[in-house]
Amino acid sequence: RHLAYGAVVKQVAQKYECSVLDVWKLLEGDSSPGVYGKYLTDGLHLNEMGNRKLYDGLMELIRKDFPDLAPQQDGSQQGIPLEGKLWEELC
């Protein structure tokens, strides 16, 4: 059922030209349960490695599709500074 839901989410995102992070693919859900399961604590909730993989995937999507919203990298002027007033205002 979750695969069908994911397919619909991707269709809607494509229709409205929105970015979508395919977490099932990112966490290797098409692999054996042992591979997918290494990212989960109990078969459903992400463990530390799963959360790291999700974070890395999300940051990659932001850098690719929304570079002005990504954290600034080493001397780059593009993106949002990691320190300073702007981050304080956002939080």
JSON list of N, CA and C in Angstrom, two decimals, residues 7-86:
[
{"chain": "A", "resi": 7, "resn": "ALA", "atom": "N", "xyz": [3.72, 6.42, -5.16]},
{"chain": "A", "resi": 7, "resn": "ALA", "atom": "CA", "xyz": [3.57, 6.67, -6.59]},
{"chain": "A", "resi": 7, "resn": "ALA", "atom": "C", "xyz": [2.63, 7.85, -6.83]},
{"chain": "A", "resi": 8, "resn": "VAL", "atom": "N", "xyz": [1.56, 7.93, -6.06]},
{"chain": "A", "resi": 8, "resn": "VAL", "atom": "CA", "xyz": [0.61, 9.04, -6.20]},
{"chain": "A", "resi": 8, "resn": "VAL", "atom": "C", "xyz": [1.28, 10.35, -5.77]},
{"chain": "A", "resi": 9, "resn": "VAL", "atom": "N", "xyz": [2.03, 10.32, -4.70]},
{"chain": "A", "resi": 9, "resn": "VAL", "atom": "CA", "xyz": [2.73, 11.52, -4.25]},
{"chain": "A", "resi": 9, "resn": "VAL", "atom": "C", "xyz": [3.66, 12.03, -5.35]},
{"chain": "A", "resi": 10, "resn": "LYS", "atom": "N", "xyz": [4.39, 11.12, -5.99]},
{"chain": "A", "resi": 10, "resn": "LYS", "atom": "CA", "xyz": [5.30, 11.52, -7.07]},
{"chain": "A", "resi": 10, "resn": "LYS", "atom": "C", "xyz": [4.53, 12.07, -8.27]},
{"chain": "A", "resi": 11, "resn": "GLN", "atom": "N", "xyz": [3.38, 11.50, -8.57]},
{"chain": "A", "resi": 11, "resn": "GLN", "atom": "CA", "xyz": [2.56, 12.00, -9.68]},
{"chain": "A", "resi": 11, "resn": "GLN", "atom": "C", "xyz": [2.07, 13.42, -9.40]},
{"chain": "A", "resi": 12, "resn": "VAL", "atom": "N", "xyz": [1.60, 13.66, -8.19]},
{"chain": "A", "resi": 12, "resn": "VAL", "atom": "CA", "xyz": [1.11, 14.99, -7.81]},
{"chain": "A", "resi": 12, "resn": "VAL", "atom": "C", "xyz": [2.27, 15.99, -7.84]},
{"chain": "A", "resi": 13, "resn": "ALA", "atom": "N", "xyz": [3.42, 15.58, -7.32]},
{"chain": "A", "resi": 13, "resn": "ALA", "atom": "CA", "xyz": [4.59, 16.46, -7.34]},
{"chain": "A", "resi": 13, "resn": "ALA", "atom": "C", "xyz": [4.99, 16.81, -8.76]},
{"chain": "A", "resi": 14, "resn": "GLN", "atom": "N", "xyz": [4.97, 15.84, -9.64]},
{"chain": "A", "resi": 14, "resn": "GLN", "atom": "CA", "xyz": [5.32, 16.10, -11.04]},
{"chain": "A", "resi": 14, "resn": "GLN", "atom": "C", "xyz": [4.29, 17.03, -11.69]},
{"chain": "A", "resi": 15, "resn": "LYS", "atom": "N", "xyz": [3.03, 16.79, -11.43]},
{"chain": "A", "resi": 15, "resn": "LYS", "atom": "CA", "xyz": [1.97, 17.62, -12.01]},
{"chain": "A", "resi": 15, "resn": "LYS", "atom": "C", "xyz": [2.13, 19.09, -11.60]},
{"chain": "A", "resi": 16, "resn": "TYR", "atom": "N", "xyz": [2.48, 19.32, -10.35]},
{"chain": "A", "resi": 16, "resn": "TYR", "atom": "CA", "xyz": [2.60, 20.69, -9.84]},
{"chain": "A", "resi": 16, "resn": "TYR", "atom": "C", "xyz": [4.05, 21.18, -9.79]},
{"chain": "A", "resi": 17, "resn": "GLU", "atom": "N", "xyz": [4.93, 20.43, -10.44]},
{"chain": "A", "resi": 17, "resn": "GLU", "atom": "CA", "xyz": [6.34, 20.79, -10.55]},
{"chain": "A", "resi": 17, "resn": "GLU", "atom": "C", "xyz": [6.97, 21.04, -9.18]},
{"chain": "A", "resi": 18, "resn": "CYS", "atom": "N", "xyz": [6.74, 20.11, -8.28]},
{"chain": "A", "resi": 18, "resn": "CYS", "atom": "CA", "xyz": [7.29, 20.17, -6.93]},
{"chain": "A", "resi": 18, "resn": "CYS", "atom": "C", "xyz": [8.38, 19.12, -6.77]},
{"chain": "A", "resi": 19, "resn": "SER", "atom": "N", "xyz": [9.34, 19.42, -5.95]},
{"chain": "A", "resi": 19, "resn": "SER", "atom": "CA", "xyz": [10.37, 18.44, -5.63]},
{"chain": "A", "resi": 19, "resn": "SER", "atom": "C", "xyz": [9.80, 17.43, -4.65]},
{"chain": "A", "resi": 20, "resn": "VAL", "atom": "N", "xyz": [10.30, 16.23, -4.73]},
{"chain": "A", "resi": 20, "resn": "VAL", "atom": "CA", "xyz": [9.88, 15.19, -3.79]},
{"chain": "A", "resi": 20, "resn": "VAL", "atom": "C", "xyz": [11.10, 14.32, -3.48]},
{"chain": "A", "resi": 21, "resn": "LEU", "atom": "N", "xyz": [11.22, 13.95, -2.23]},
{"chain": "A", "resi": 21, "resn": "LEU", "atom": "CA", "xyz": [12.29, 13.06, -1.81]},
{"chain": "A", "resi": 21, "resn": "LEU", "atom": "C", "xyz": [11.70, 11.67, -1.67]},
{"chain": "A", "resi": 22, "resn": "ASP", "atom": "N", "xyz": [12.14, 10.75, -2.50]},
{"chain": "A", "resi": 22, "resn": "ASP", "atom": "CA", "xyz": [11.66, 9.37, -2.47]},
{"chain": "A", "resi": 22, "resn": "ASP", "atom": "C", "xyz": [12.40, 8.62, -1.36]},
{"chain": "A", "resi": 23, "resn": "VAL", "atom": "N", "xyz": [11.83, 8.62, -0.18]},
{"chain": "A", "resi": 23, "resn": "VAL", "atom": "CA", "xyz": [12.46, 8.02, 0.98]},
{"chain": "A", "resi": 23, "resn": "VAL", "atom": "C", "xyz": [12.56, 6.51, 0.83]},
{"chain": "A", "resi": 24, "resn": "TRP", "atom": "N", "xyz": [11.59, 5.90, 0.20]},
{"chain": "A", "resi": 24, "resn": "TRP", "atom": "CA", "xyz": [11.61, 4.45, -0.03]},
{"chain": "A", "resi": 24, "resn": "TRP", "atom": "C", "xyz": [12.84, 4.07, -0.85]},
{"chain": "A", "resi": 25, "resn": "LYS", "atom": "N", "xyz": [13.07, 4.81, -1.92]},
{"chain": "A", "resi": 25, "resn": "LYS", "atom": "CA", "xyz": [14.23, 4.56, -2.77]},
{"chain": "A", "resi": 25, "resn": "LYS", "atom": "C", "xyz": [15.52, 4.91, -2.02]},
{"chain": "A", "resi": 26, "resn": "LEU", "atom": "N", "xyz": [15.50, 6.05, -1.33]},
{"chain": "A", "resi": 26, "resn": "LEU", "atom": "CA", "xyz": [16.67, 6.52, -0.60]},
{"chain": "A", "resi": 26, "resn": "LEU", "atom": "C", "xyz": [17.15, 5.49, 0.43]},
{"chain": "A", "resi": 27, "resn": "LEU", "atom": "N", "xyz": [16.20, 4.87, 1.11]},
{"chain": "A", "resi": 27, "resn": "LEU", "atom": "CA", "xyz": [16.53, 3.88, 2.14]},
{"chain": "A", "resi": 27, "resn": "LEU", "atom": "C", "xyz": [16.59, 2.46, 1.59]},
{"chain": "A", "resi": 28, "resn": "GLU", "atom": "N", "xyz": [16.64, 2.36, 0.26]},
{"chain": "A", "resi": 28, "resn": "GLU", "atom": "CA", "xyz": [16.80, 1.07, -0.41]},
{"chain": "A", "resi": 28, "resn": "GLU", "atom": "C", "xyz": [15.65, 0.11, -0.09]},
{"chain": "A", "resi": 29, "resn": "GLY", "atom": "N", "xyz": [14.44, 0.64, -0.11]},
{"chain": "A", "resi": 29, "resn": "GLY", "atom": "CA", "xyz": [13.26, -0.15, 0.21]},
{"chain": "A", "resi": 29, "resn": "GLY", "atom": "C", "xyz": [12.99, -1.29, -0.76]},
{"chain": "A", "resi": 30, "resn": "ASP", "atom": "N", "xyz": [13.52, -1.19, -1.98]},
{"chain": "A", "resi": 30, "resn": "ASP", "atom": "CA", "xyz": [13.33, -2.26, -2.95]},
{"chain": "A", "resi": 30, "resn": "ASP", "atom": "C", "xyz": [14.29, -3.42, -2.72]},
{"chain": "A", "resi": 31, "resn": "SER", "atom": "N", "xyz": [15.21, -3.25, -1.79]},
{"chain": "A", "resi": 31, "resn": "SER", "atom": "CA", "xyz": [16.18, -4.29, -1.47]},
{"chain": "A", "resi": 31, "resn": "SER", "atom": "C", "xyz": [15.55, -5.32, -0.53]},
{"chain": "A", "resi": 32, "resn": "SER", "atom": "N", "xyz": [16.37, -6.22, -0.09]},
{"chain": "A", "resi": 32, "resn": "SER", "atom": "CA", "xyz": [15.90, -7.21, 0.88]},
{"chain": "A", "resi": 32, "resn": "SER", "atom": "C", "xyz": [15.59, -6.53, 2.21]},
{"chain": "A", "resi": 33, "resn": "PRO", "atom": "N", "xyz": [14.73, -7.14, 3.01]},
{"chain": "A", "resi": 33, "resn": "PRO", "atom": "CA", "xyz": [14.41, -6.54, 4.32]},
{"chain": "A", "resi": 33, "resn": "PRO", "atom": "C", "xyz": [15.65, -6.29, 5.18]},
{"chain": "A", "resi": 34, "resn": "GLY", "atom": "N", "xyz": [16.68, -7.11, 5.02]},
{"chain": "A", "resi": 34, "resn": "GLY", "atom": "CA", "xyz": [17.90, -6.90, 5.78]},
{"chain": "A", "resi": 34, "resn": "GLY", "atom": "C", "xyz": [18.59, -5.60, 5.42]},
{"chain": "A", "resi": 35, "resn": "VAL", "atom": "N", "xyz": [18.56, -5.24, 4.15]},
{"chain": "A", "resi": 35, "resn": "VAL", "atom": "CA", "xyz": [19.19, -3.99, 3.71]},
{"chain": "A", "resi": 35, "resn": "VAL", "atom": "C", "xyz": [18.36, -2.80, 4.17]},
{"chain": "A", "resi": 36, "resn": "TYR", "atom": "N", "xyz": [17.06, -2.82, 3.89]},
{"chain": "A", "resi": 36, "resn": "TYR", "atom": "CA", "xyz": [16.17, -1.74, 4.29]},
{"chain": "A", "resi": 36, "resn": "TYR", "atom": "C", "xyz": [16.11, -1.65, 5.81]},
{"chain": "A", "resi": 37, "resn": "GLY", "atom": "N", "xyz": [16.09, -2.79, 6.46]},
{"chain": "A", "resi": 37, "resn": "GLY", "atom": "CA", "xyz": [15.96, -2.84, 7.92]},
{"chain": "A", "resi": 37, "resn": "GLY", "atom": "C", "xyz": [17.12, -2.23, 8.67]},
{"chain": "A", "resi": 38, "resn": "LYS", "atom": "N", "xyz": [18.28, -2.11, 8.03]},
{"chain": "A", "resi": 38, "resn": "LYS", "atom": "CA", "xyz": [19.43, -1.54, 8.74]},
{"chain": "A", "resi": 38, "resn": "LYS", "atom": "C", "xyz": [19.23, -0.07, 9.07]},
{"chain": "A", "resi": 39, "resn": "TYR", "atom": "N", "xyz": [18.23, 0.56, 8.45]},
{"chain": "A", "resi": 39, "resn": "TYR", "atom": "CA", "xyz": [17.93, 1.97, 8.70]},
{"chain": "A", "resi": 39, "resn": "TYR", "atom": "C", "xyz": [16.81, 2.16, 9.72]},
{"chain": "A", "resi": 40, "resn": "LEU", "atom": "N", "xyz": [16.29, 1.07, 10.27]},
{"chain": "A", "resi": 40, "resn": "LEU", "atom": "CA", "xyz": [15.12, 1.14, 11.15]},
{"chain": "A", "resi": 40, "resn": "LEU", "atom": "C", "xyz": [15.42, 0.54, 12.51]},
{"chain": "A", "resi": 41, "resn": "THR", "atom": "N", "xyz": [14.74, 1.07, 13.53]},
{"chain": "A", "resi": 41, "resn": "THR", "atom": "CA", "xyz": [14.91, 0.52, 14.88]},
{"chain": "A", "resi": 41, "resn": "THR", "atom": "C", "xyz": [13.97, -0.66, 15.13]},
{"chain": "A", "resi": 42, "resn": "ASP", "atom": "N", "xyz": [12.78, -0.58, 14.58]},
{"chain": "A", "resi": 42, "resn": "ASP", "atom": "CA", "xyz": [11.74, -1.57, 14.89]},
{"chain": "A", "resi": 42, "resn": "ASP", "atom": "C", "xyz": [10.94, -1.98, 13.66]},
{"chain": "A", "resi": 43, "resn": "GLY", "atom": "N", "xyz": [11.49, -1.76, 12.48]},
{"chain": "A", "resi": 43, "resn": "GLY", "atom": "CA", "xyz": [10.77, -2.08, 11.25]},
{"chain": "A", "resi": 43, "resn": "GLY", "atom": "C", "xyz": [9.94, -0.92, 10.73]},
{"chain": "A", "resi": 44, "resn": "LEU", "atom": "N", "xyz": [9.87, 0.17, 11.48]},
{"chain": "A", "resi": 44, "resn": "LEU", "atom": "CA", "xyz": [9.08, 1.32, 11.07]},
{"chain": "A", "resi": 44, "resn": "LEU", "atom": "C", "xyz": [9.82, 2.64, 11.30]},
{"chain": "A", "resi": 45, "resn": "HIS", "atom": "N", "xyz": [10.37, 2.82, 12.48]},
{"chain": "A", "resi": 45, "resn": "HIS", "atom": "CA", "xyz": [10.99, 4.10, 12.85]},
{"chain": "A", "resi": 45, "resn": "HIS", "atom": "C", "xyz": [12.48, 4.10, 12.51]},
{"chain": "A", "resi": 46, "resn": "LEU", "atom": "N", "xyz": [12.95, 5.24, 12.04]},
{"chain": "A", "resi": 46, "resn": "LEU", "atom": "CA", "xyz": [14.34, 5.37, 11.64]},
{"chain": "A", "resi": 46, "resn": "LEU", "atom": "C", "xyz": [15.29, 5.30, 12.83]},
{"chain": "A", "resi": 47, "resn": "ASN", "atom": "N", "xyz": [16.41, 4.65, 12.63]},
{"chain": "A", "resi": 47, "resn": "ASN", "atom": "CA", "xyz": [17.47, 4.66, 13.62]},
{"chain": "A", "resi": 47, "resn": "ASN", "atom": "C", "xyz": [18.44, 5.80, 13.28]},
{"chain": "A", "resi": 48, "resn": "GLU", "atom": "N", "xyz": [19.58, 5.87, 13.96]},
{"chain": "A", "resi": 48, "resn": "GLU", "atom": "CA", "xyz": [20.52, 6.96, 13.71]},
{"chain": "A", "resi": 48, "resn": "GLU", "atom": "C", "xyz": [21.01, 6.95, 12.26]},
{"chain": "A", "resi": 49, "resn": "MET", "atom": "N", "xyz": [21.33, 5.78, 11.74]},
{"chain": "A", "resi": 49, "resn": "MET", "atom": "CA", "xyz": [21.81, 5.69, 10.36]},
{"chain": "A", "resi": 49, "resn": "MET", "atom": "C", "xyz": [20.71, 6.09, 9.37]},
{"chain": "A", "resi": 50, "resn": "GLY", "atom": "N", "xyz": [19.46, 5.70, 9.64]},
{"chain": "A", "resi": 50, "resn": "GLY", "atom": "CA", "xyz": [18.34, 6.08, 8.79]},
{"chain": "A", "resi": 50, "resn": "GLY", "atom": "C", "xyz": [18.09, 7.58, 8.81]},
{"chain": "A", "resi": 51, "resn": "ASN", "atom": "N", "xyz": [18.18, 8.17, 9.99]},
{"chain": "A", "resi": 51, "resn": "ASN", "atom": "CA", "xyz": [18.01, 9.63, 10.10]},
{"chain": "A", "resi": 51, "resn": "ASN", "atom": "C", "xyz": [19.12, 10.37, 9.37]},
{"chain": "A", "resi": 52, "resn": "ARG", "atom": "N", "xyz": [20.35, 9.87, 9.45]},
{"chain": "A", "resi": 52, "resn": "ARG", "atom": "CA", "xyz": [21.47, 10.49, 8.75]},
{"chain": "A", "resi": 52, "resn": "ARG", "atom": "C", "xyz": [21.26, 10.40, 7.23]},
{"chain": "A", "resi": 53, "resn": "LYS", "atom": "N", "xyz": [20.83, 9.23, 6.77]},
{"chain": "A", "resi": 53, "resn": "LYS", "atom": "CA", "xyz": [20.59, 9.03, 5.33]},
{"chain": "A", "resi": 53, "resn": "LYS", "atom": "C", "xyz": [19.47, 9.96, 4.85]},
{"chain": "A", "resi": 54, "resn": "LEU", "atom": "N", "xyz": [18.42, 10.09, 5.64]},
{"chain": "A", "resi": 54, "resn": "LEU", "atom": "CA", "xyz": [17.32, 10.98, 5.30]},
{"chain": "A", "resi": 54, "resn": "LEU", "atom": "C", "xyz": [17.78, 12.43, 5.26]},
{"chain": "A", "resi": 55, "resn": "TYR", "atom": "N", "xyz": [18.55, 12.84, 6.26]},
{"chain": "A", "resi": 55, "resn": "TYR", "atom": "CA", "xyz": [19.09, 14.21, 6.30]},
{"chain": "A", "resi": 55, "resn": "TYR", "atom": "C", "xyz": [19.96, 14.48, 5.08]},
{"chain": "A", "resi": 56, "resn": "ASP", "atom": "N", "xyz": [20.86, 13.55, 4.77]},
{"chain": "A", "resi": 56, "resn": "ASP", "atom": "CA", "xyz": [21.75, 13.73, 3.62]},
{"chain": "A", "resi": 56, "resn": "ASP", "atom": "C", "xyz": [20.96, 13.83, 2.32]},
{"chain": "A", "resi": 57, "resn": "GLY", "atom": "N", "xyz": [19.94, 12.99, 2.18]},
{"chain": "A", "resi": 57, "resn": "GLY", "atom": "CA", "xyz": [19.09, 13.04, 0.99]},
{"chain": "A", "resi": 57, "resn": "GLY", "atom": "C", "xyz": [18.33, 14.35, 0.87]},
{"chain": "A", "resi": 58, "resn": "LEU", "atom": "N", "xyz": [17.81, 14.83, 1.99]},
{"chain": "A", "resi": 58, "resn": "LEU", "atom": "CA", "xyz": [17.07, 16.09, 1.99]},
{"chain": "A", "resi": 58, "resn": "LEU", "atom": "C", "xyz": [17.99, 17.26, 1.67]},
{"chain": "A", "resi": 59, "resn": "MET", "atom": "N", "xyz": [19.18, 17.26, 2.25]},
{"chain": "A", "resi": 59, "resn": "MET", "atom": "CA", "xyz": [20.13, 18.35, 1.97]},
{"chain": "A", "resi": 59, "resn": "MET", "atom": "C", "xyz": [20.55, 18.33, 0.50]},
{"chain": "A", "resi": 60, "resn": "GLU", "atom": "N", "xyz": [20.74, 17.15, -0.06]},
{"chain": "A", "resi": 60, "resn": "GLU", "atom": "CA", "xyz": [21.08, 17.04, -1.48]},
{"chain": "A", "resi": 60, "resn": "GLU", "atom": "C", "xyz": [19.96, 17.61, -2.36]},
{"chain": "A", "resi": 61, "resn": "LEU", "atom": "N", "xyz": [18.71, 17.29, -2.01]},
{"chain": "A", "resi": 61, "resn": "LEU", "atom": "CA", "xyz": [17.56, 17.81, -2.76]},
{"chain": "A", "resi": 61, "resn": "LEU", "atom": "C", "xyz": [17.49, 19.33, -2.65]},
{"chain": "A", "resi": 62, "resn": "ILE", "atom": "N", "xyz": [17.70, 19.86, -1.45]},
{"chain": "A", "resi": 62, "resn": "ILE", "atom": "CA", "xyz": [17.67, 21.32, -1.26]},
{"chain": "A", "resi": 62, "resn": "ILE", "atom": "C", "xyz": [18.78, 21.99, -2.05]},
{"chain": "A", "resi": 63, "resn": "ARG", "atom": "N", "xyz": [19.99, 21.43, -1.99]},
{"chain": "A", "resi": 63, "resn": "ARG", "atom": "CA", "xyz": [21.11, 22.03, -2.74]},
{"chain": "A", "resi": 63, "resn": "ARG", "atom": "C", "xyz": [20.86, 22.00, -4.24]},
{"chain": "A", "resi": 64, "resn": "LYS", "atom": "N", "xyz": [20.22, 20.93, -4.72]},
{"chain": "A", "resi": 64, "resn": "LYS", "atom": "CA", "xyz": [19.97, 20.78, -6.16]},
{"chain": "A", "resi": 64, "resn": "LYS", "atom": "C", "xyz": [18.81, 21.66, -6.62]},
{"chain": "A", "resi": 65, "resn": "ASP", "atom": "N", "xyz": [17.69, 21.61, -5.91]},
{"chain": "A", "resi": 65, "resn": "ASP", "atom": "CA", "xyz": [16.47, 22.27, -6.37]},
{"chain": "A", "resi": 65, "resn": "ASP", "atom": "C", "xyz": [16.24, 23.66, -5.77]},
{"chain": "A", "resi": 66, "resn": "PHE", "atom": "N", "xyz": [16.83, 23.93, -4.62]},
{"chain": "A", "resi": 66, "resn": "PHE", "atom": "CA", "xyz": [16.62, 25.20, -3.93]},
{"chain": "A", "resi": 66, "resn": "PHE", "atom": "C", "xyz": [17.95, 25.73, -3.39]},
{"chain": "A", "resi": 67, "resn": "PRO", "atom": "N", "xyz": [18.92, 25.96, -4.25]},
{"chain": "A", "resi": 67, "resn": "PRO", "atom": "CA", "xyz": [20.25, 26.34, -3.76]},
{"chain": "A", "resi": 67, "resn": "PRO", "atom": "C", "xyz": [20.28, 27.60, -2.90]},
{"chain": "A", "resi": 68, "resn": "ASP", "atom": "N", "xyz": [19.34, 28.50, -3.11]},
{"chain": "A", "resi": 68, "resn": "ASP", "atom": "CA", "xyz": [19.30, 29.72, -2.31]},
{"chain": "A", "resi": 68, "resn": "ASP", "atom": "C", "xyz": [18.85, 29.44, -0.87]},
{"chain": "A", "resi": 69, "resn": "LEU", "atom": "N", "xyz": [18.28, 28.28, -0.62]},
{"chain": "A", "resi": 69, "resn": "LEU", "atom": "CA", "xyz": [17.82, 27.92, 0.73]},
{"chain": "A", "resi": 69, "resn": "LEU", "atom": "C", "xyz": [18.78, 26.97, 1.43]},
{"chain": "A", "resi": 70, "resn": "ALA", "atom": "N", "xyz": [19.79, 26.51, 0.73]},
{"chain": "A", "resi": 70, "resn": "ALA", "atom": "CA", "xyz": [20.76, 25.60, 1.32]},
{"chain": "A", "resi": 70, "resn": "ALA", "atom": "C", "xyz": [21.73, 26.37, 2.21]},
{"chain": "A", "resi": 71, "resn": "PRO", "atom": "N", "xyz": [22.29, 25.71, 3.21]},
{"chain": "A", "resi": 71, "resn": "PRO", "atom": "CA", "xyz": [23.31, 26.38, 4.00]},
{"chain": "A", "resi": 71, "resn": "PRO", "atom": "C", "xyz": [24.51, 26.76, 3.12]},
{"chain": "A", "resi": 72, "resn": "GLN", "atom": "N", "xyz": [25.07, 27.92, 3.38]},
{"chain": "A", "resi": 72, "resn": "GLN", "atom": "CA", "xyz": [26.24, 28.36, 2.63]},
{"chain": "A", "resi": 72, "resn": "GLN", "atom": "C", "xyz": [27.39, 27.40, 2.86]},
{"chain": "A", "resi": 73, "resn": "GLN", "atom": "N", "xyz": [28.18, 27.19, 1.82]},
{"chain": "A", "resi": 73, "resn": "GLN", "atom": "CA", "xyz": [29.34, 26.31, 1.90]},
{"chain": "A", "resi": 73, "resn": "GLN", "atom": "C", "xyz": [30.60, 27.13, 1.71]},
{"chain": "A", "resi": 74, "resn": "ASP", "atom": "N", "xyz": [31.61, 26.87, 2.47]},
{"chain": "A", "resi": 74, "resn": "ASP", "atom": "CA", "xyz": [32.95, 27.44, 2.37]},
{"chain": "A", "resi": 74, "resn": "ASP", "atom": "C", "xyz": [33.11, 28.61, 1.42]},
{"chain": "A", "resi": 75, "resn": "GLY", "atom": "N", "xyz": [32.83, 29.80, 1.89]},
{"chain": "A", "resi": 75, "resn": "GLY", "atom": "CA", "xyz": [33.07, 31.01, 1.12]},
{"chain": "A", "resi": 75, "resn": "GLY", "atom": "C", "xyz": [32.04, 31.33, 0.05]},
{"chain": "A", "resi": 76, "resn": "SER", "atom": "N", "xyz": [31.08, 30.47, -0.16]},
{"chain": "A", "resi": 76, "resn": "SER", "atom": "CA", "xyz": [30.06, 30.73, -1.16]},
{"chain": "A", "resi": 76, "resn": "SER", "atom": "C", "xyz": [29.12, 31.83, -0.67]},
{"chain": "A", "resi": 77, "resn": "GLN", "atom": "N", "xyz": [28.66, 32.65, -1.58]},
{"chain": "A", "resi": 77, "resn": "GLN", "atom": "CA", "xyz": [27.70, 33.69, -1.23]},
{"chain": "A", "resi": 77, "resn": "GLN", "atom": "C", "xyz": [26.26, 33.23, -1.44]},
{"chain": "A", "resi": 78, "resn": "GLN", "atom": "N", "xyz": [26.10, 32.06, -2.06]},
{"chain": "A", "resi": 78, "resn": "GLN", "atom": "CA", "xyz": [24.77, 31.54, -2.32]},
{"chain": "A", "resi": 78, "resn": "GLN", "atom": "C", "xyz": [24.29, 30.72, -1.12]},
{"chain": "A", "resi": 79, "resn": "GLY", "atom": "N", "xyz": [23.04, 30.88, -0.77]},
{"chain": "A", "resi": 79, "resn": "GLY", "atom": "CA", "xyz": [22.46, 30.11, 0.32]},
{"chain": "A", "resi": 79, "resn": "GLY", "atom": "C", "xyz": [22.29, 30.94, 1.58]},
{"chain": "A", "resi": 80, "resn": "ILE", "atom": "N", "xyz": [22.00, 30.23, 2.65]},
{"chain": "A", "resi": 80, "resn": "ILE", "atom": "CA", "xyz": [21.72, 30.87, 3.93]},
{"chain": "A", "resi": 80, "resn": "ILE", "atom": "C", "xyz": [22.92, 30.65, 4.85]},
{"chain": "A", "resi": 81, "resn": "PRO", "atom": "N", "xyz": [23.41, 31.72, 5.49]},
{"chain": "A", "resi": 81, "resn": "PRO", "atom": "CA", "xyz": [24.55, 31.54, 6.40]},
{"chain": "A", "resi": 81, "resn": "PRO", "atom": "C", "xyz": [24.18, 30.62, 7.56]},
{"chain": "A", "resi": 82, "resn": "LEU", "atom": "N", "xyz": [25.14, 29.82, 7.99]},
{"chain": "A", "resi": 82, "resn": "LEU", "atom": "CA", "xyz": [24.88, 28.92, 9.11]},
{"chain": "A", "resi": 82, "resn": "LEU", "atom": "C", "xyz": [24.83, 29.65, 10.44]},
{"chain": "A", "resi": 83, "resn": "GLU", "atom": "N", "xyz": [25.44, 30.81, 10.50]},
{"chain": "A", "resi": 83, "resn": "GLU", "atom": "CA", "xyz": [25.45, 31.60, 11.73]},
{"chain": "A", "resi": 83, "resn": "GLU", "atom": "C", "xyz": [24.93, 32.99, 11.42]},
{"chain": "A", "resi": 84, "resn": "GLY", "atom": "N", "xyz": [24.43, 33.64, 12.43]},
{"chain": "A", "resi": 84, "resn": "GLY", "atom": "CA", "xyz": [24.01, 35.02, 12.25]},
{"chain": "A", "resi": 84, "resn": "GLY", "atom": "C", "xyz": [22.53, 35.22, 12.47]},
{"chain": "A", "resi": 85, "resn": "LYS", "atom": "N", "xyz": [22.13, 36.42, 12.29]},
{"chain": "A", "resi": 85, "resn": "LYS", "atom": "CA", "xyz": [20.78, 36.86, 12.59]},
{"chain": "A", "resi": 85, "resn": "LYS", "atom": "C", "xyz": [19.70, 36.09, 11.83]},
{"chain": "A", "resi": 86, "resn": "LEU", "atom": "N", "xyz": [19.94, 35.79, 10.56]},
{"chain": "A", "resi": 86, "resn": "LEU", "atom": "CA", "xyz": [18.90, 35.14, 9.76]},
{"chain": "A", "resi": 86, "resn": "LEU", "atom": "C", "xyz": [18.47, 33.79, 10.35]}
]
